[in-house]
Coordinates of C-alpha atoms and ligand atoms in Angstrom, one line a residue:
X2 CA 112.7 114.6 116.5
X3 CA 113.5 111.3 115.1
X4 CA 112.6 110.0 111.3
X5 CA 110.9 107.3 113.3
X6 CA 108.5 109.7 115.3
X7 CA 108.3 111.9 111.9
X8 CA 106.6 108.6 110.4
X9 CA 104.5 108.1 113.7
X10 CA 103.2 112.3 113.3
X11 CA 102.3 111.2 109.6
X12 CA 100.5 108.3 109.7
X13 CA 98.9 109.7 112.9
X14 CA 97.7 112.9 110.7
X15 CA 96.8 110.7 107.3
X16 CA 96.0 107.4 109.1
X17 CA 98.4 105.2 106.9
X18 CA 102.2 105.2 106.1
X19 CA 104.4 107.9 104.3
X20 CA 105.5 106.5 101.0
X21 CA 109.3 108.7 101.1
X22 CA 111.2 111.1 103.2
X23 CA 113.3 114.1 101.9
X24 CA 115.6 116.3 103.8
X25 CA 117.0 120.2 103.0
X26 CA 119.5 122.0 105.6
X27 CA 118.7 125.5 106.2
X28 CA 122.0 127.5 105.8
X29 CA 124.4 130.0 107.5
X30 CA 126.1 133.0 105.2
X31 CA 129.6 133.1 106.9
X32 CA 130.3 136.3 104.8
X33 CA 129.4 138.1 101.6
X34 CA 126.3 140.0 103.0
X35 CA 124.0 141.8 100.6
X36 CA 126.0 140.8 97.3
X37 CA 124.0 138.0 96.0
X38 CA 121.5 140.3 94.3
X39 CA 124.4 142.3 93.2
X40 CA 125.7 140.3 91.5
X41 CA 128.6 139.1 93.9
X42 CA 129.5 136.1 95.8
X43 CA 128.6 134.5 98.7
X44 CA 129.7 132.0 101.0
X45 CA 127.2 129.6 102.7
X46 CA 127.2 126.4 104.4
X47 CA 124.2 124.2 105.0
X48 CA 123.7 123.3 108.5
X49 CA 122.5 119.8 110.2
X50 CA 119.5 121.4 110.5
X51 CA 116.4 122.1 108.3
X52 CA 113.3 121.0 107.0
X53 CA 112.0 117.1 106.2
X54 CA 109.1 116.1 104.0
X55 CA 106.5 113.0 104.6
X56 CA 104.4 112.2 101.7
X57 CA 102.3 109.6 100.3
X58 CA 100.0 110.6 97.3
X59 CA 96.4 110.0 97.6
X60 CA 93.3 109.6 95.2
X61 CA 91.6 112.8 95.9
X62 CA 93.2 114.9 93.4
X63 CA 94.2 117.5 96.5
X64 CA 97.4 118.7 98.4
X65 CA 96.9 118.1 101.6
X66 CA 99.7 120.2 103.5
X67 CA 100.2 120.1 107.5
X68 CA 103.1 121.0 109.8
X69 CA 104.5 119.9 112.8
X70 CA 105.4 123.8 113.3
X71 CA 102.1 125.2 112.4
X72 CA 98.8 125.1 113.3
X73 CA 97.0 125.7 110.1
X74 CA 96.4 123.3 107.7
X75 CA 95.3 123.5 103.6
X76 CA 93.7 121.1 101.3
X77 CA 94.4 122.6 97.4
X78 CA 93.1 120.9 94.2
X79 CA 95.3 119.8 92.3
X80 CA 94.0 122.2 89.3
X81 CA 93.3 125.1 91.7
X82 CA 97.2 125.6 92.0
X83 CA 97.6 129.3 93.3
X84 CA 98.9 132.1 95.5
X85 CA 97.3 131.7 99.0
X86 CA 96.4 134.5 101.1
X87 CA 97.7 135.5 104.6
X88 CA 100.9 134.6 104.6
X89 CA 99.8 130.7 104.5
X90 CA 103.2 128.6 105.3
X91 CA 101.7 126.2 102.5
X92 CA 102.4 129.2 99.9
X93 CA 106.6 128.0 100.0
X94 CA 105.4 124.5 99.0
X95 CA 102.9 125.3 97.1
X96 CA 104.6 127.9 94.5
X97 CA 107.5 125.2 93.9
X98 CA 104.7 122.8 92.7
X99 CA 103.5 125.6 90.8
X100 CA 107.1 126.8 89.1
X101 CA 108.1 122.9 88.4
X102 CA 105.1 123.0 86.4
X103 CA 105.8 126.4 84.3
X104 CA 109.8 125.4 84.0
X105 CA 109.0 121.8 82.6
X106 CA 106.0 121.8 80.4
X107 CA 106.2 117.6 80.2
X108 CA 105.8 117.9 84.4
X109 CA 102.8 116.5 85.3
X110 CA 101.0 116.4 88.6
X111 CA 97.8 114.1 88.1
X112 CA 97.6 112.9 91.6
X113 CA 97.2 114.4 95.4
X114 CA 99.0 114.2 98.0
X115 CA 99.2 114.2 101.6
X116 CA 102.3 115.8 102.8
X117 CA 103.4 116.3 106.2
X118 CA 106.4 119.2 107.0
X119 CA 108.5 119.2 109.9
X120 CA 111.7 121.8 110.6
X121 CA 114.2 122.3 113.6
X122 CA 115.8 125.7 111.9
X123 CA 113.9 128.3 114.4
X124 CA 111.9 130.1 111.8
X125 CA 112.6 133.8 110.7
X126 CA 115.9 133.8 112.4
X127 CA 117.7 134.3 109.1
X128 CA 118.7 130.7 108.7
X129 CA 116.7 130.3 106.1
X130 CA 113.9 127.9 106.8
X131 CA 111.9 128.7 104.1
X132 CA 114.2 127.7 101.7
X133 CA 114.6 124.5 103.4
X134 CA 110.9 124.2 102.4
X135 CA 111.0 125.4 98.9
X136 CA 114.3 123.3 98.4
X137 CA 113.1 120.0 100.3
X138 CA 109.3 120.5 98.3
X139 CA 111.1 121.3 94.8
X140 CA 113.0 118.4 95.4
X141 CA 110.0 115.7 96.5
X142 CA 108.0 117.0 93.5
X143 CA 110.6 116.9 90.8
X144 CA 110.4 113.2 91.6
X145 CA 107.0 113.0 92.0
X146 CA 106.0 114.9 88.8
X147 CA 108.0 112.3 85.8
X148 CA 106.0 109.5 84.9
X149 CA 108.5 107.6 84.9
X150 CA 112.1 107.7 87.1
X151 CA 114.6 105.2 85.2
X152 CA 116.1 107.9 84.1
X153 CA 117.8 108.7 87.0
X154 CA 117.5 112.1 86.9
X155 CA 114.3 114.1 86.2
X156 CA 113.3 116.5 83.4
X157 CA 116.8 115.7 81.2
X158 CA 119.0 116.9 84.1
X159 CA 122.4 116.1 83.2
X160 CA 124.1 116.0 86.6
X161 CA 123.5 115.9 90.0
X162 CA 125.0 119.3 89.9
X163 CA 122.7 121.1 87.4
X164 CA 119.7 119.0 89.1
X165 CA 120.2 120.6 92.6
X166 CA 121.2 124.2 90.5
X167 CA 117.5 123.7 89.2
X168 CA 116.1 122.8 92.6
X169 CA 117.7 126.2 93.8
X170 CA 115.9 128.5 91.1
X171 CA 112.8 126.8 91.4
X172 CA 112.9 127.5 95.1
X173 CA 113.9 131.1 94.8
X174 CA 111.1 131.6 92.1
X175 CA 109.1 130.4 94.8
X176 CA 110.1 132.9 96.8
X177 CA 109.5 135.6 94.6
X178 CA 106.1 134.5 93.5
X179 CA 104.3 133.0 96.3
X180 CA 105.6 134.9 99.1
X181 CA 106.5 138.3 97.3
X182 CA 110.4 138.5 98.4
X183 CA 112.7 139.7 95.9
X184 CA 115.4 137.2 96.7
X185 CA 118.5 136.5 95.3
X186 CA 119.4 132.6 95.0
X187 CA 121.8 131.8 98.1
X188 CA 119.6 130.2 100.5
X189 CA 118.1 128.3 98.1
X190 CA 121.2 127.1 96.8
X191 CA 123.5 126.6 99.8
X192 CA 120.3 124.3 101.2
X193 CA 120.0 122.4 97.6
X194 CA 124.4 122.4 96.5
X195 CA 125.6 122.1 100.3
X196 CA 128.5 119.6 101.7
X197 CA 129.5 118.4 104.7
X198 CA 132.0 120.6 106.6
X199 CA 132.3 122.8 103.1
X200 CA 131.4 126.3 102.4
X201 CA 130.0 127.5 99.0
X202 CA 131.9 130.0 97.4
X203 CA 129.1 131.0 94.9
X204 CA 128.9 133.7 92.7
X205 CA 124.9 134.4 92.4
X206 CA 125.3 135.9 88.8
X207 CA 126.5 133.3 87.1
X208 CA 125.7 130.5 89.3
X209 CA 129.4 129.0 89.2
X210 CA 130.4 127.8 92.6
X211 CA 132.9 126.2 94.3
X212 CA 133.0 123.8 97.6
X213 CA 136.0 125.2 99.9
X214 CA 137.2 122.8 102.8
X215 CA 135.9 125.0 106.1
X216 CA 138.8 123.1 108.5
X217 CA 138.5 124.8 111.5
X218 CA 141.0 122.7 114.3
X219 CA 140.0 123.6 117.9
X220 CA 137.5 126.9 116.1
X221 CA 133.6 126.3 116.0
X222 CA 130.8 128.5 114.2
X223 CA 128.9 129.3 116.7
X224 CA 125.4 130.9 115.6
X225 CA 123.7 133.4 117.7
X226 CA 120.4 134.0 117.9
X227 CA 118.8 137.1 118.7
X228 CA 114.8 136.3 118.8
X229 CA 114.3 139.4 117.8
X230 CA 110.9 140.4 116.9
X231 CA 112.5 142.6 114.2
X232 CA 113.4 141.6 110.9
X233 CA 113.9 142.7 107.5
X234 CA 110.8 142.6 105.8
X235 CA 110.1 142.7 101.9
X236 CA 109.9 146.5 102.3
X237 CA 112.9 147.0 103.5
X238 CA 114.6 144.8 101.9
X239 CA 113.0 145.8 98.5
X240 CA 114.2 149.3 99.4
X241 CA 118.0 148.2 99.3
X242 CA 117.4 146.1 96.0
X243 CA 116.1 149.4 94.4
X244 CA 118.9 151.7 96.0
X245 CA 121.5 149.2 94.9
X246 CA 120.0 150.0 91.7
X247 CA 119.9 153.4 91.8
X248 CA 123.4 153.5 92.4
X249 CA 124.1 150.8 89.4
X250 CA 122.2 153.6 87.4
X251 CA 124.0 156.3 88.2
X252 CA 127.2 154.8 87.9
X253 CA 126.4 153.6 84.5
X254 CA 126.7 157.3 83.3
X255 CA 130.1 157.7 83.9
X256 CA 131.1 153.6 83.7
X257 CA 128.3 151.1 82.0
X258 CA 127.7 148.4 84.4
X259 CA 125.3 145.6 85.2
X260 CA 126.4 145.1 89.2
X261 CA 127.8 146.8 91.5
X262 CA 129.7 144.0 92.3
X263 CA 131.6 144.2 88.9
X264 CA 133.4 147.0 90.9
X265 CA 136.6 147.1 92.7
X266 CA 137.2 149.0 95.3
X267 CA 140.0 150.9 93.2
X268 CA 136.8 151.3 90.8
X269 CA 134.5 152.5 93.0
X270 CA 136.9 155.5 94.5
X271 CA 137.1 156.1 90.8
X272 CA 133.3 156.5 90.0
X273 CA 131.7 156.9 93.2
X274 CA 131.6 160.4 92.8
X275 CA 128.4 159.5 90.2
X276 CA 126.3 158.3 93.1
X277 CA 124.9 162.0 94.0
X278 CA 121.9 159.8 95.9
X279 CA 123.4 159.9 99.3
X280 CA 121.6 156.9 101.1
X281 CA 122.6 154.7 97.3
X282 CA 125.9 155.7 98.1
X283 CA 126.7 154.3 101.0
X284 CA 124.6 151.0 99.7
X285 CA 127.2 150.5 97.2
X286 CA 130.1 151.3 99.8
X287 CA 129.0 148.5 101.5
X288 CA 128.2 145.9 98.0
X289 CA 131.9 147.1 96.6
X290 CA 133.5 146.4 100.2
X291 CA 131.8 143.1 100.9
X292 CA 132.6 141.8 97.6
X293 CA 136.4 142.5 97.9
X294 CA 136.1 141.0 101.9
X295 CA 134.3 137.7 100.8
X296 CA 136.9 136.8 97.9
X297 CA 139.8 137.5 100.4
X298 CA 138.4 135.6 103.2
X299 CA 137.3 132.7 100.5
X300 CA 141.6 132.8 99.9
X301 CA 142.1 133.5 104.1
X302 CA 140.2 130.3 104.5
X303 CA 142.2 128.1 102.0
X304 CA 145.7 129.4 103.2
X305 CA 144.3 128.2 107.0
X306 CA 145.0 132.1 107.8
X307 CA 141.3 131.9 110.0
X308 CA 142.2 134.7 112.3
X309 CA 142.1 137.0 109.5
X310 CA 138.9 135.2 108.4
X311 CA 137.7 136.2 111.3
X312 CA 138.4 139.6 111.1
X313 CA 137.2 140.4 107.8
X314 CA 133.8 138.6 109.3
X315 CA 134.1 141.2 111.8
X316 CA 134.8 143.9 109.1
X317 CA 131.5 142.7 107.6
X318 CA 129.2 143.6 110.3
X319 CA 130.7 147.0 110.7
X320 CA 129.9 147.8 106.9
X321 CA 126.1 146.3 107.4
X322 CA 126.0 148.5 110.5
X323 CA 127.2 151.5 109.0
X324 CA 126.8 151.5 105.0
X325 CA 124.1 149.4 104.7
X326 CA 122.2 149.8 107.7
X327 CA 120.9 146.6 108.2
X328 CA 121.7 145.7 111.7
X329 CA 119.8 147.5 114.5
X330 CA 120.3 147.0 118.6
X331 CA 120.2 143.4 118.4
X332 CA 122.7 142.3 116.1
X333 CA 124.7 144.7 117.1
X334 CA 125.1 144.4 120.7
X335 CA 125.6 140.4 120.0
X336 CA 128.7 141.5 117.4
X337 CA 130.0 144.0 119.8
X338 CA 130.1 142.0 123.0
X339 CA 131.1 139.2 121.3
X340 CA 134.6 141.4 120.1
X341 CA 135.2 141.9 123.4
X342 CA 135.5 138.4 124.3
X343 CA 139.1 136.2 124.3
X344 CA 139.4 133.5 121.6
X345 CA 136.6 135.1 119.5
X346 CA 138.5 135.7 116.3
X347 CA 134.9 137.4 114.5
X348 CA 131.6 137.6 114.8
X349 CA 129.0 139.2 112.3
X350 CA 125.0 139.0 111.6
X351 CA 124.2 137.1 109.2
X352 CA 121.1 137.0 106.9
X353 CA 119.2 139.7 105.6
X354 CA 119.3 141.5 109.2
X355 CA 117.7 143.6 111.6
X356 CA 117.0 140.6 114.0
X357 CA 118.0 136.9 112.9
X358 CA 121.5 135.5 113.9
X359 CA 124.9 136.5 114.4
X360 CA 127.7 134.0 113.1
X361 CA 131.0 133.8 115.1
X362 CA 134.1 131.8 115.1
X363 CA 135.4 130.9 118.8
X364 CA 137.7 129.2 119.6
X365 CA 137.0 125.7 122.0
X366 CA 138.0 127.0 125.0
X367 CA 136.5 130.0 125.1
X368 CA 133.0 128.8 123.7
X369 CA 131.8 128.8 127.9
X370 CA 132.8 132.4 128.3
X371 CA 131.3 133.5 125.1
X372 CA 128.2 132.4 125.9
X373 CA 128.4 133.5 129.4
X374 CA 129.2 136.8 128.3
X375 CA 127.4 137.7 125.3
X376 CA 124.0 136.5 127.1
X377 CA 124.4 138.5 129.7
X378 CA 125.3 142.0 127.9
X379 CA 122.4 140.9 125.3
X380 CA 119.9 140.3 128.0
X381 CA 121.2 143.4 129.9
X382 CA 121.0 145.9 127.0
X383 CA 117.9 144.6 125.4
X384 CA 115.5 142.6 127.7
X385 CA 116.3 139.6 125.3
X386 CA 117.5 136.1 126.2
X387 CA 120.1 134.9 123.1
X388 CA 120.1 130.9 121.7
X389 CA 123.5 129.8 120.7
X390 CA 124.3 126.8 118.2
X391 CA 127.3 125.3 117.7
X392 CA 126.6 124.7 113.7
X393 CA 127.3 121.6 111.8
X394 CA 128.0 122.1 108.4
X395 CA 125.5 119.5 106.7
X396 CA 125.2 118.0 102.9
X397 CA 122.4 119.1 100.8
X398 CA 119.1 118.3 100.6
X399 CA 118.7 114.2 99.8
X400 CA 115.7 111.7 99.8
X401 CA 116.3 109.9 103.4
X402 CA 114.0 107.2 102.0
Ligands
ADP20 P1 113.5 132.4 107.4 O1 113.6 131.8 106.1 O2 114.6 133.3 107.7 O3 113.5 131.3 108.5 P2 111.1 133.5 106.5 O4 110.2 134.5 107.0 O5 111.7 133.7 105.1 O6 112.2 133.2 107.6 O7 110.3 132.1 106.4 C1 109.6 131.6 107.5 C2 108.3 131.1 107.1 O8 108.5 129.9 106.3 C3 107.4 130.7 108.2 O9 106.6 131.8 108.7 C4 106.5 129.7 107.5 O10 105.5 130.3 106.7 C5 107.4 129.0 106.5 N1 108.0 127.8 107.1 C6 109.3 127.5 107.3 N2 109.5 126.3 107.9 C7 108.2 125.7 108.0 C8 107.8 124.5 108.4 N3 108.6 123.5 108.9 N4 106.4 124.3 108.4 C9 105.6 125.2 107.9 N5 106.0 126.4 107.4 C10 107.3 126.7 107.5
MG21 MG1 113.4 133.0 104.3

């Protein structure tokens, strides 16, 4: 869909013109699976794809939200700002309006407005396309809510860099709050710091970060979709925040720590024998391992060594199947028969797992075959047809107009 038919869809919904656009990618985790809440790094890229926002304010003193993706649609008051039951999509836009509020006492919102979503990142697939909401809503209403703009940036910001840092957490609050998942702040933050054909080498602690060059001559990142009706829900994904902790405890009696991720692996065959909780054992196998693999990929990827990039991707989804148990039929018979195919130099799930996407890097050649192949064994062993993507890594999220 076009900007020009995203115009048509609003004026056709509100009956006159949307007064700006804004953009956020959704985002693909090429490695670092299950650190960010541990304190580790990450490595994401922001895709082409991802989530824009219409809106023109109105004199009703209401949010009006619809979506091009959804049927439903809310009207809020403006004062009547709160957690929506059932799941409502509008609960990702919503809570950012909410947490811009809270984090900026000066933010004001004394107008409505109508506001019109639309997103091409197939939703709960792991790409992440409610953070391209949150992100792409944080960023409209940080505008929206200064009186004034000839400041440049809102709220005192003093960079573009701390601005979009801001639009992350905001998102990721978000999260938490208004849709009751515990988060940590990558997807939020690859869709609000991304750069074209750059990965973000982000540590999720401290929030420093760096953009690495992702040159890939004659390679693609091809992203695989399972449709999967599984996925990891809050529960289960809860349950490994709270194991991870477990294991953080128990490690702490023998060597005081904050994150597991503060571990090497040298460390961890030193302490590990804390961990008496079997299943928080092999949780923090996989955190400690995963860390280790995304900081030497991060140098792989620099050097140009990509084969071995590939394999520590590949090295990635074993530890998710095995440690951290995150993968199930899908993902792994995507990550399997893709192994098995020529010029695929690795291929892992990505996301928090169960069902969502794989992430591979195949060479040009062999992107036909792969496709070919890996559809057919994934439609053979599970009854399910596969989408592939060849990604494009995208800038962050931007005002169009
Ligand atoms: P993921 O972030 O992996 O795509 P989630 O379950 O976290 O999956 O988020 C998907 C939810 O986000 C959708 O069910 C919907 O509530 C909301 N959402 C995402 N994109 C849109 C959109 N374009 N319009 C309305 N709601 C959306
Ligand atoms: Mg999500």
């Amino acid at each position: 869909m076009t900007t020009q038919e995203m115009n048509q869809a609003f004026e056709q919904a509100y009956g006159r013109k949307a007064e700006k656009i804004f953009f956020a990618p959704g985002r693909v985790n090429l490695i670092g699976e299950h650190t960010d809440y541990n304190g580790g790094c990450v490595f994401p890229c922001a895709l082409s794809f991802g989530a824009w926002l219409l809106l023109a304010p109105n004199t009703d003193k209401v949010l009006r939200f619809q979506s091009l993706n959804m049927p439903q649609r809310y009207e809020i008051a403006i004062d009547a700002i709160r957690p929506q039951p059932d799941r409502a999509w509008c609960n990702y836009a919503l809570g950012c309006i909410d947490i811009i509020a809270r984090r900026h006492p000066e933010a004001k919102l004394e107008r409505g407005y109508d506001l019109l979503y639309f997103g091409n990142v197939p939703a709960g697939a792991g790409l992440s396309s409610s953070a391209a909401m949150e992100v792409v809503t944080a960023r409209a209403f940080t505008e929206e809510m200064v009186e004034s703009l000839d400041t440049q940036l809102p709220f005192g910001y003093k960079d573009d860099k701390q601005y979009r840092t801001e639009l992350a957490l905001i998102g990721q609050a978000c999260e938490h709050e208004y849709a009751g998942v515990m988060c940590g702040v990558m997807d939020q933050f690859a869709s609000a710091q991304g750069k074209k054909d750059h990965a973000i080498y982000l540590n999720c602690d401290t929030l420093e970060f760096e953009h690495v060059p992702v040159k890939l001559e004659g390679i693609k990142v091809v992203i695989t979709n399972t449709h999967s009706p599984h996925h990891l829900d809050s529960g289960a994904y809860n349950d490994r925040v709270r194991q991870c902790k477990t294991a953080v405890e128990q490690i702490s009696k023998v060597k005081p720590i904050k994150f597991l991720a503060e571990l090497t692996p040298e460390d961890w065959a030193a302490v590990e024998g804390a961990v008496t909780d079997p299943i928080a054992k092999k949780r923090a196998c996989h955190v400690v391992g995963e860390v280790a693999r995304t900081a030497q990929a991060v140098e792989a990827l620099k050097q140009g060594k990509i084969e071995l990039f590939g394999e520590l991707m590949t090295a990635s989804h074993v530890s998710l199947r095995d440690n951290y148990e995150v993968t199930g039929k899908e993902l792994d018979t995507l990550a399997e028969s893709a192994w098995q195919v020529e010029g695929v130099l690795g291929s892992r799930m990505t996301g928090g797992g169960f069902g969502g996407c794989t992430v591979s890097l195949v060479r040009d050649e062999a992107i036909e075959t792969f496709k070919a192949f890996v559809g057919k064994e994934y439609e053979e062993k599970t009854g399910l047809k596969a989408d592939f993507y060849v990604a494009e890594i995208g800038d962050g999220v931007t005002r169009l107009h």
